[in-house]
Amino acid sequence: MTAVRDRLIFALDVSTAAEARAWVDRLGDSVSFYKIGMELLTSGDYFRVLEDLAGRGKRVFVDLKFHDVPATVAATIKGLTRYPVSFCTIHGQHDGMMRAASQEKGAIKLLAVTVLTSMDRSDLRQLGIDREPSEVVLERAAAARAAGCDGVIASGQEAAALRQANGPGFLVVCPGIRPAGPAGDDQKRTVDVPQAFAAGADYIVVGRPIRQAADPRAAAEALQDQIARALAG
Ligand code: C5P
């Protein structure tokens, strides 16, 4: 059973190990699950930060959104199993790649990115896909599940349909959380915390609403309270 506090995943989108450490100190026990992604990769300390987080009792989500030929992605996922990683992302666009990666994931929960929460219908059209994001998300989730992935990354706007189509065991992880409504940044398919959990999200990923808050720790605690209320309710 997942601890309620683990349902909030903080996007540690910083570019140096020193900043990463400062955030973990600042947030204390208000955050127990950290997502480390591409921005931290160029610090040269990515895996040191990963191991520091685990050493401090935090869960770690490696969000590097792998997408390459199946053998390369599978070997990369296999390599990641040497580290204390709870979640990891790959793009959910190719069945063969997802199948190969799933076979090497060990205890890591493998999550397929369906359609980025920064994309709307017109962005999809630019990619040659003239369909609603929700249709594409559902189709890619079905393919990810069939290929052996543990869940998907999608917006809260698609969470209810994903839950209905895939049942209770399939993880639905939602970024694009904007507790105070749309913030005018790069996120387009946004929801707030009660909406995400009412729709059946298992986890939310939150970056800027915490990082840019006047009091980030208080903002994280407020989100934890909202999550606890939504799940109780
Ligand atoms: O700052 P913000 O709350 O928008 O952060 C969201 C995080 O979730 C970012 O690290 C972003 O890379 C990630 N993400 C996303 N949409 C996806 C997958 C990951 O926003 N579909």
mmCIF file of C-alpha atoms and ligand atoms in Angstrom:
data_model
loop_
_atom_site.group_PDB
_atom_site.id
_atom_site.type_symbol
_atom_site.label_atom_id
_atom_site.label_comp_id
_atom_site.label_asym_id
_atom_site.label_seq_id
_atom_site.Cartn_x
_atom_site.Cartn_y
_atom_site.Cartn_z
ATOM 1 C CA MET A 1 0.000 0.000 0.000
ATOM 2 C CA THR A 2 1.467 3.351 -1.045
ATOM 3 C CA ALA A 3 1.903 5.886 1.773
ATOM 4 C CA VAL A 4 -0.296 8.964 1.248
ATOM 5 C CA ARG A 5 2.778 11.202 1.464
ATOM 6 C CA ASP A 6 4.414 9.356 -1.440
ATOM 7 C CA ARG A 7 1.559 10.432 -3.741
ATOM 8 C CA LEU A 8 3.221 13.829 -4.186
ATOM 9 C CA ILE A 9 6.268 13.657 -6.442
ATOM 10 C CA PHE A 10 8.392 16.798 -6.522
ATOM 11 C CA ALA A 11 10.043 17.634 -9.861
ATOM 12 C CA LEU A 12 13.611 18.456 -8.840
ATOM 13 C CA ASP A 13 14.225 20.486 -12.000
ATOM 14 C CA VAL A 14 17.549 22.111 -11.083
ATOM 15 C CA SER A 15 20.914 22.033 -12.804
ATOM 16 C CA THR A 16 23.430 21.420 -10.024
ATOM 17 C CA ALA A 17 23.880 18.927 -7.190
ATOM 18 C CA ALA A 18 24.213 21.804 -4.712
ATOM 19 C CA GLU A 19 20.783 23.168 -5.653
ATOM 20 C CA ALA A 20 19.319 19.665 -5.476
ATOM 21 C CA ARG A 21 20.690 19.181 -1.978
ATOM 22 C CA ALA A 22 19.417 22.594 -0.869
ATOM 23 C CA TRP A 23 15.889 21.690 -2.048
ATOM 24 C CA VAL A 24 15.884 18.391 -0.173
ATOM 25 C CA ASP A 25 17.036 20.221 2.980
ATOM 26 C CA ARG A 26 14.441 22.964 2.491
ATOM 27 C CA LEU A 27 11.510 20.597 1.893
ATOM 28 C CA GLY A 28 12.405 18.215 4.726
ATOM 29 C CA ASP A 29 9.709 15.632 5.387
ATOM 30 C CA SER A 30 7.069 17.516 3.366
ATOM 31 C CA VAL A 31 8.304 15.573 0.300
ATOM 32 C CA SER A 32 9.258 11.891 0.222
ATOM 33 C CA PHE A 33 9.362 11.222 -3.542
ATOM 34 C CA TYR A 34 11.627 13.100 -6.001
ATOM 35 C CA LYS A 35 11.672 13.156 -9.786
ATOM 36 C CA ILE A 36 15.053 13.848 -11.396
ATOM 37 C CA GLY A 37 15.117 14.626 -15.090
ATOM 38 C CA MET A 38 16.981 16.064 -17.996
ATOM 39 C CA GLU A 39 17.851 19.398 -16.419
ATOM 40 C CA LEU A 40 19.936 17.695 -13.733
ATOM 41 C CA LEU A 41 21.586 15.374 -16.252
ATOM 42 C CA THR A 42 24.145 17.926 -17.410
ATOM 43 C CA SER A 43 25.260 18.649 -13.837
ATOM 44 C CA GLY A 44 27.580 15.644 -14.108
ATOM 45 C CA ASP A 45 26.241 14.560 -10.713
ATOM 46 C CA TYR A 46 22.993 12.896 -11.782
ATOM 47 C CA PHE A 47 23.713 9.523 -10.203
ATOM 48 C CA ARG A 48 25.323 11.044 -7.133
ATOM 49 C CA VAL A 49 22.114 13.004 -6.504
ATOM 50 C CA LEU A 50 20.091 9.846 -7.132
ATOM 51 C CA GLU A 51 22.065 7.908 -4.525
ATOM 52 C CA ASP A 52 22.003 10.835 -2.060
ATOM 53 C CA LEU A 53 18.211 10.954 -2.311
ATOM 54 C CA ALA A 54 17.903 7.224 -1.686
ATOM 55 C CA GLY A 55 20.399 7.514 1.182
ATOM 56 C CA ARG A 56 18.139 10.104 2.781
ATOM 57 C CA GLY A 57 15.198 7.702 2.586
ATOM 58 C CA LYS A 58 13.565 9.345 -0.439
ATOM 59 C CA ARG A 59 11.999 7.468 -3.342
ATOM 60 C CA VAL A 60 13.423 8.325 -6.756
ATOM 61 C CA PHE A 61 11.734 8.720 -10.141
ATOM 62 C CA VAL A 62 14.166 8.801 -13.089
ATOM 63 C CA ASP A 63 12.385 10.922 -15.710
ATOM 64 C CA LEU A 64 14.658 10.800 -18.745
ATOM 65 C CA LYS A 65 11.893 9.785 -21.187
ATOM 66 C CA PHE A 66 13.944 7.259 -23.130
ATOM 67 C CA HIS A 67 13.173 6.773 -26.814
ATOM 68 C CA ASP A 68 15.515 4.838 -29.097
ATOM 69 C CA VAL A 69 15.769 1.484 -30.825
ATOM 70 C CA PRO A 70 14.438 -1.333 -28.585
ATOM 71 C CA ALA A 71 17.823 -2.916 -27.777
ATOM 72 C CA THR A 72 19.326 0.404 -26.666
ATOM 73 C CA VAL A 73 16.401 1.348 -24.448
ATOM 74 C CA ALA A 74 16.253 -2.167 -22.963
ATOM 75 C CA ALA A 75 19.982 -2.075 -22.120
ATOM 76 C CA THR A 76 19.595 1.363 -20.534
ATOM 77 C CA ILE A 77 16.698 0.202 -18.354
ATOM 78 C CA LYS A 78 18.713 -2.863 -17.360
ATOM 79 C CA GLY A 79 21.572 -0.564 -16.334
ATOM 80 C CA LEU A 80 19.212 1.534 -14.221
ATOM 81 C CA THR A 81 18.228 -1.524 -12.176
ATOM 82 C CA ARG A 82 21.677 -1.219 -10.517
ATOM 83 C CA TYR A 83 20.429 1.951 -8.810
ATOM 84 C CA PRO A 84 17.737 2.550 -6.160
ATOM 85 C CA VAL A 85 15.070 3.703 -8.631
ATOM 86 C CA SER A 86 11.311 3.378 -8.027
ATOM 87 C CA PHE A 87 9.908 4.833 -11.281
ATOM 88 C CA CYS A 88 11.353 5.461 -14.738
ATOM 89 C CA THR A 89 9.863 6.890 -17.950
ATOM 90 C CA ILE A 90 10.084 5.910 -21.601
ATOM 91 C CA HIS A 91 8.103 7.397 -24.461
ATOM 92 C CA GLY A 92 4.957 5.430 -25.246
ATOM 93 C CA GLN A 93 5.095 5.556 -29.000
ATOM 94 C CA HIS A 94 6.513 2.218 -30.068
ATOM 95 C CA ASP A 95 5.262 -1.189 -28.920
ATOM 96 C CA GLY A 96 8.515 -3.004 -29.653
ATOM 97 C CA MET A 97 10.547 -0.534 -27.600
ATOM 98 C CA MET A 98 8.122 -0.744 -24.666
ATOM 99 C CA ARG A 99 8.124 -4.566 -24.786
ATOM 100 C CA ALA A 100 11.917 -4.770 -24.821
ATOM 101 C CA ALA A 101 12.210 -2.264 -21.959
ATOM 102 C CA SER A 102 9.577 -4.071 -19.874
ATOM 103 C CA GLN A 103 11.576 -7.287 -20.019
ATOM 104 C CA GLU A 104 14.567 -5.602 -18.324
ATOM 105 C CA LYS A 105 12.828 -3.388 -15.751
ATOM 106 C CA GLY A 106 13.283 -5.644 -12.699
ATOM 107 C CA ALA A 107 11.646 -3.947 -9.685
ATOM 108 C CA ILE A 108 11.464 -0.536 -11.387
ATOM 109 C CA LYS A 109 7.953 0.643 -12.291
ATOM 110 C CA LEU A 110 8.124 1.515 -15.973
ATOM 111 C CA LEU A 111 5.862 4.409 -17.008
ATOM 112 C CA ALA A 112 5.070 5.293 -20.616
ATOM 113 C CA VAL A 113 4.738 8.969 -21.499
ATOM 114 C CA THR A 114 1.527 9.157 -23.545
ATOM 115 C CA VAL A 115 1.136 12.770 -24.754
ATOM 116 C CA LEU A 116 3.132 15.472 -22.940
ATOM 117 C CA THR A 117 0.926 17.701 -20.764
ATOM 118 C CA SER A 118 2.466 20.699 -22.549
ATOM 119 C CA MET A 119 0.761 19.621 -25.801
ATOM 120 C CA ASP A 120 -2.774 20.282 -26.997
ATOM 121 C CA ARG A 121 -4.614 19.302 -30.158
ATOM 122 C CA SER A 122 -2.822 21.847 -32.346
ATOM 123 C CA ASP A 123 0.590 20.625 -31.130
ATOM 124 C CA LEU A 124 -0.421 17.061 -32.017
ATOM 125 C CA ARG A 125 -1.515 18.233 -35.470
ATOM 126 C CA GLN A 126 2.007 19.572 -36.017
ATOM 127 C CA LEU A 127 3.245 16.024 -35.445
ATOM 128 C CA GLY A 128 0.853 14.785 -38.138
ATOM 129 C CA ILE A 129 -1.711 13.473 -35.624
ATOM 130 C CA ASP A 130 -5.100 15.055 -36.281
ATOM 131 C CA ARG A 131 -6.896 13.694 -33.191
ATOM 132 C CA GLU A 132 -7.891 14.716 -29.674
ATOM 133 C CA PRO A 133 -5.078 14.261 -27.119
ATOM 134 C CA SER A 134 -7.419 12.139 -24.955
ATOM 135 C CA GLU A 135 -7.929 9.584 -27.760
ATOM 136 C CA VAL A 136 -4.198 9.320 -28.359
ATOM 137 C CA VAL A 137 -3.503 9.005 -24.623
ATOM 138 C CA LEU A 138 -5.982 6.130 -24.251
ATOM 139 C CA GLU A 139 -4.631 4.320 -27.288
ATOM 140 C CA ARG A 140 -1.014 4.681 -26.157
ATOM 141 C CA ALA A 141 -1.920 3.545 -22.631
ATOM 142 C CA ALA A 142 -3.543 0.378 -23.975
ATOM 143 C CA ALA A 143 -0.411 -0.322 -26.005
ATOM 144 C CA ALA A 144 1.825 0.360 -22.992
ATOM 145 C CA ARG A 145 -0.154 -2.031 -20.802
ATOM 146 C CA ALA A 146 -0.104 -4.741 -23.470
ATOM 147 C CA ALA A 147 3.681 -4.275 -23.762
ATOM 148 C CA GLY A 148 4.208 -4.829 -20.015
ATOM 149 C CA CYS A 149 4.575 -1.256 -18.734
ATOM 150 C CA ASP A 150 3.342 -0.603 -15.175
ATOM 151 C CA GLY A 151 1.534 2.619 -15.966
ATOM 152 C CA VAL A 152 1.492 5.899 -17.820
ATOM 153 C CA ILE A 153 2.186 9.595 -17.523
ATOM 154 C CA ALA A 154 -0.859 11.582 -18.633
ATOM 155 C CA SER A 155 -2.760 14.679 -17.666
ATOM 156 C CA GLY A 156 -5.450 14.613 -14.983
ATOM 157 C CA GLN A 157 -7.895 15.417 -17.761
ATOM 158 C CA GLU A 158 -7.479 11.855 -19.042
ATOM 159 C CA ALA A 159 -7.122 10.105 -15.670
ATOM 160 C CA ALA A 160 -10.759 8.990 -15.283
ATOM 161 C CA ALA A 161 -10.914 7.404 -18.729
ATOM 162 C CA LEU A 162 -7.520 5.768 -18.162
ATOM 163 C CA ARG A 163 -8.630 4.322 -14.837
ATOM 164 C CA GLN A 164 -11.845 3.000 -16.342
ATOM 165 C CA ALA A 165 -10.078 1.407 -19.295
ATOM 166 C CA ASN A 166 -7.139 -0.092 -17.411
ATOM 167 C CA GLY A 167 -8.449 -1.043 -13.966
ATOM 168 C CA PRO A 168 -7.044 -0.346 -10.505
ATOM 169 C CA GLY A 169 -3.556 -1.851 -10.835
ATOM 170 C CA PHE A 170 -2.297 0.302 -13.715
ATOM 171 C CA LEU A 171 -0.423 3.398 -12.478
ATOM 172 C CA VAL A 172 -1.674 6.802 -13.590
ATOM 173 C CA VAL A 173 0.862 9.533 -12.815
ATOM 174 C CA CYS A 174 -0.188 13.124 -13.556
ATOM 175 C CA PRO A 175 2.048 16.163 -14.110
ATOM 176 C CA GLY A 176 0.528 19.460 -15.257
ATOM 177 C CA ILE A 177 -0.891 20.117 -11.778
ATOM 178 C CA ARG A 178 -1.833 23.739 -11.261
ATOM 179 C CA PRO A 179 -3.385 24.134 -7.778
ATOM 180 C CA ALA A 180 -4.388 27.745 -8.490
ATOM 181 C CA GLY A 181 -5.662 27.181 -12.046
ATOM 182 C CA PRO A 182 -3.794 27.635 -15.369
ATOM 183 C CA ALA A 183 -0.539 29.515 -14.771
ATOM 184 C CA GLY A 184 0.158 30.648 -18.339
ATOM 185 C CA ASP A 185 3.383 28.632 -18.549
ATOM 186 C CA ASP A 186 4.210 25.748 -20.918
ATOM 187 C CA GLN A 187 1.624 23.358 -19.418
ATOM 188 C CA LYS A 188 -1.625 23.158 -21.388
ATOM 189 C CA ARG A 189 -3.645 20.142 -20.154
ATOM 190 C CA THR A 190 -3.789 21.088 -16.470
ATOM 191 C CA VAL A 191 -5.957 20.130 -13.457
ATOM 192 C CA ASP A 192 -5.835 20.919 -9.730
ATOM 193 C CA VAL A 193 -5.144 18.407 -6.948
ATOM 194 C CA PRO A 194 -8.742 17.398 -6.057
ATOM 195 C CA GLN A 195 -9.550 16.968 -9.758
ATOM 196 C CA ALA A 196 -6.536 14.704 -10.302
ATOM 197 C CA PHE A 197 -7.341 12.354 -7.420
ATOM 198 C CA ALA A 198 -11.116 12.402 -7.989
ATOM 199 C CA ALA A 199 -10.332 11.218 -11.518
ATOM 200 C CA GLY A 200 -8.276 8.308 -10.194
ATOM 201 C CA ALA A 201 -4.667 9.520 -10.378
ATOM 202 C CA ASP A 202 -2.254 7.472 -8.252
ATOM 203 C CA TYR A 203 0.465 10.132 -8.077
ATOM 204 C CA ILE A 204 0.859 13.782 -9.030
ATOM 205 C CA VAL A 205 4.087 15.421 -10.191
ATOM 206 C CA VAL A 206 4.516 19.039 -9.118
ATOM 207 C CA GLY A 207 7.441 21.317 -9.901
ATOM 208 C CA ARG A 208 6.972 25.050 -10.356
ATOM 209 C CA PRO A 209 3.945 25.455 -8.050
ATOM 210 C CA ILE A 210 6.271 24.375 -5.215
ATOM 211 C CA ARG A 211 9.582 25.773 -6.489
ATOM 212 C CA GLN A 212 8.164 29.230 -7.220
ATOM 213 C CA ALA A 213 6.062 29.501 -4.039
ATOM 214 C CA ALA A 214 7.006 32.168 -1.493
ATOM 215 C CA ASP A 215 7.258 29.342 1.077
ATOM 216 C CA PRO A 216 7.924 26.075 -0.819
ATOM 217 C CA ARG A 217 7.728 23.863 2.243
ATOM 218 C CA ALA A 218 4.357 25.311 3.209
ATOM 219 C CA ALA A 219 3.192 24.867 -0.402
ATOM 220 C CA ALA A 220 4.247 21.193 -0.326
ATOM 221 C CA GLU A 221 2.500 20.672 3.030
ATOM 222 C CA ALA A 222 -0.648 22.309 1.648
ATOM 223 C CA LEU A 223 -0.559 19.919 -1.309
ATOM 224 C CA GLN A 224 -0.094 16.968 1.069
ATOM 225 C CA ASP A 225 -3.186 18.111 3.010
ATOM 226 C CA GLN A 226 -5.183 18.410 -0.195
ATOM 227 C CA ILE A 227 -4.094 14.912 -1.259
ATOM 228 C CA ALA A 228 -5.019 13.408 2.118
ATOM 229 C CA ARG A 229 -8.441 15.087 1.954
ATOM 230 C CA ALA A 230 -9.015 13.986 -1.651
ATOM 231 C CA LEU A 231 -8.127 10.363 -0.834
ATOM 232 C CA ALA A 232 -10.233 10.347 2.337
ATOM 233 C CA GLY A 233 -13.058 11.631 0.480
HETATM 234 O O1 C5P B 1 6.901 22.628 -13.090
HETATM 235 P P1 C5P B 1 5.848 21.621 -13.440
HETATM 236 O O2 C5P B 1 4.892 21.330 -12.294
HETATM 237 O O3 C5P B 1 5.128 21.933 -14.734
HETATM 238 O O4 C5P B 1 6.671 20.292 -13.653
HETATM 239 C C1 C5P B 1 6.160 19.164 -14.282
HETATM 240 C C2 C5P B 1 7.256 18.150 -14.450
HETATM 241 O O5 C5P B 1 6.678 16.985 -15.040
HETATM 242 C C3 C5P B 1 8.400 18.579 -15.341
HETATM 243 O O6 C5P B 1 9.579 18.048 -14.751
HETATM 244 C C4 C5P B 1 8.146 17.910 -16.661
HETATM 245 O O7 C5P B 1 9.328 17.514 -17.297
HETATM 246 C C5 C5P B 1 7.372 16.674 -16.242
HETATM 247 N N1 C5P B 1 6.449 16.100 -17.213
HETATM 248 C C6 C5P B 1 5.380 16.815 -17.759
HETATM 249 N N2 C5P B 1 4.547 16.227 -18.677
HETATM 250 C C7 C5P B 1 4.735 14.954 -19.034
HETATM 251 C C8 C5P B 1 5.804 14.223 -18.483
HETATM 252 C C9 C5P B 1 6.638 14.837 -17.559
HETATM 253 O O8 C5P B 1 5.181 17.981 -17.401
HETATM 254 N N3 C5P B 1 3.893 14.353 -19.866
#
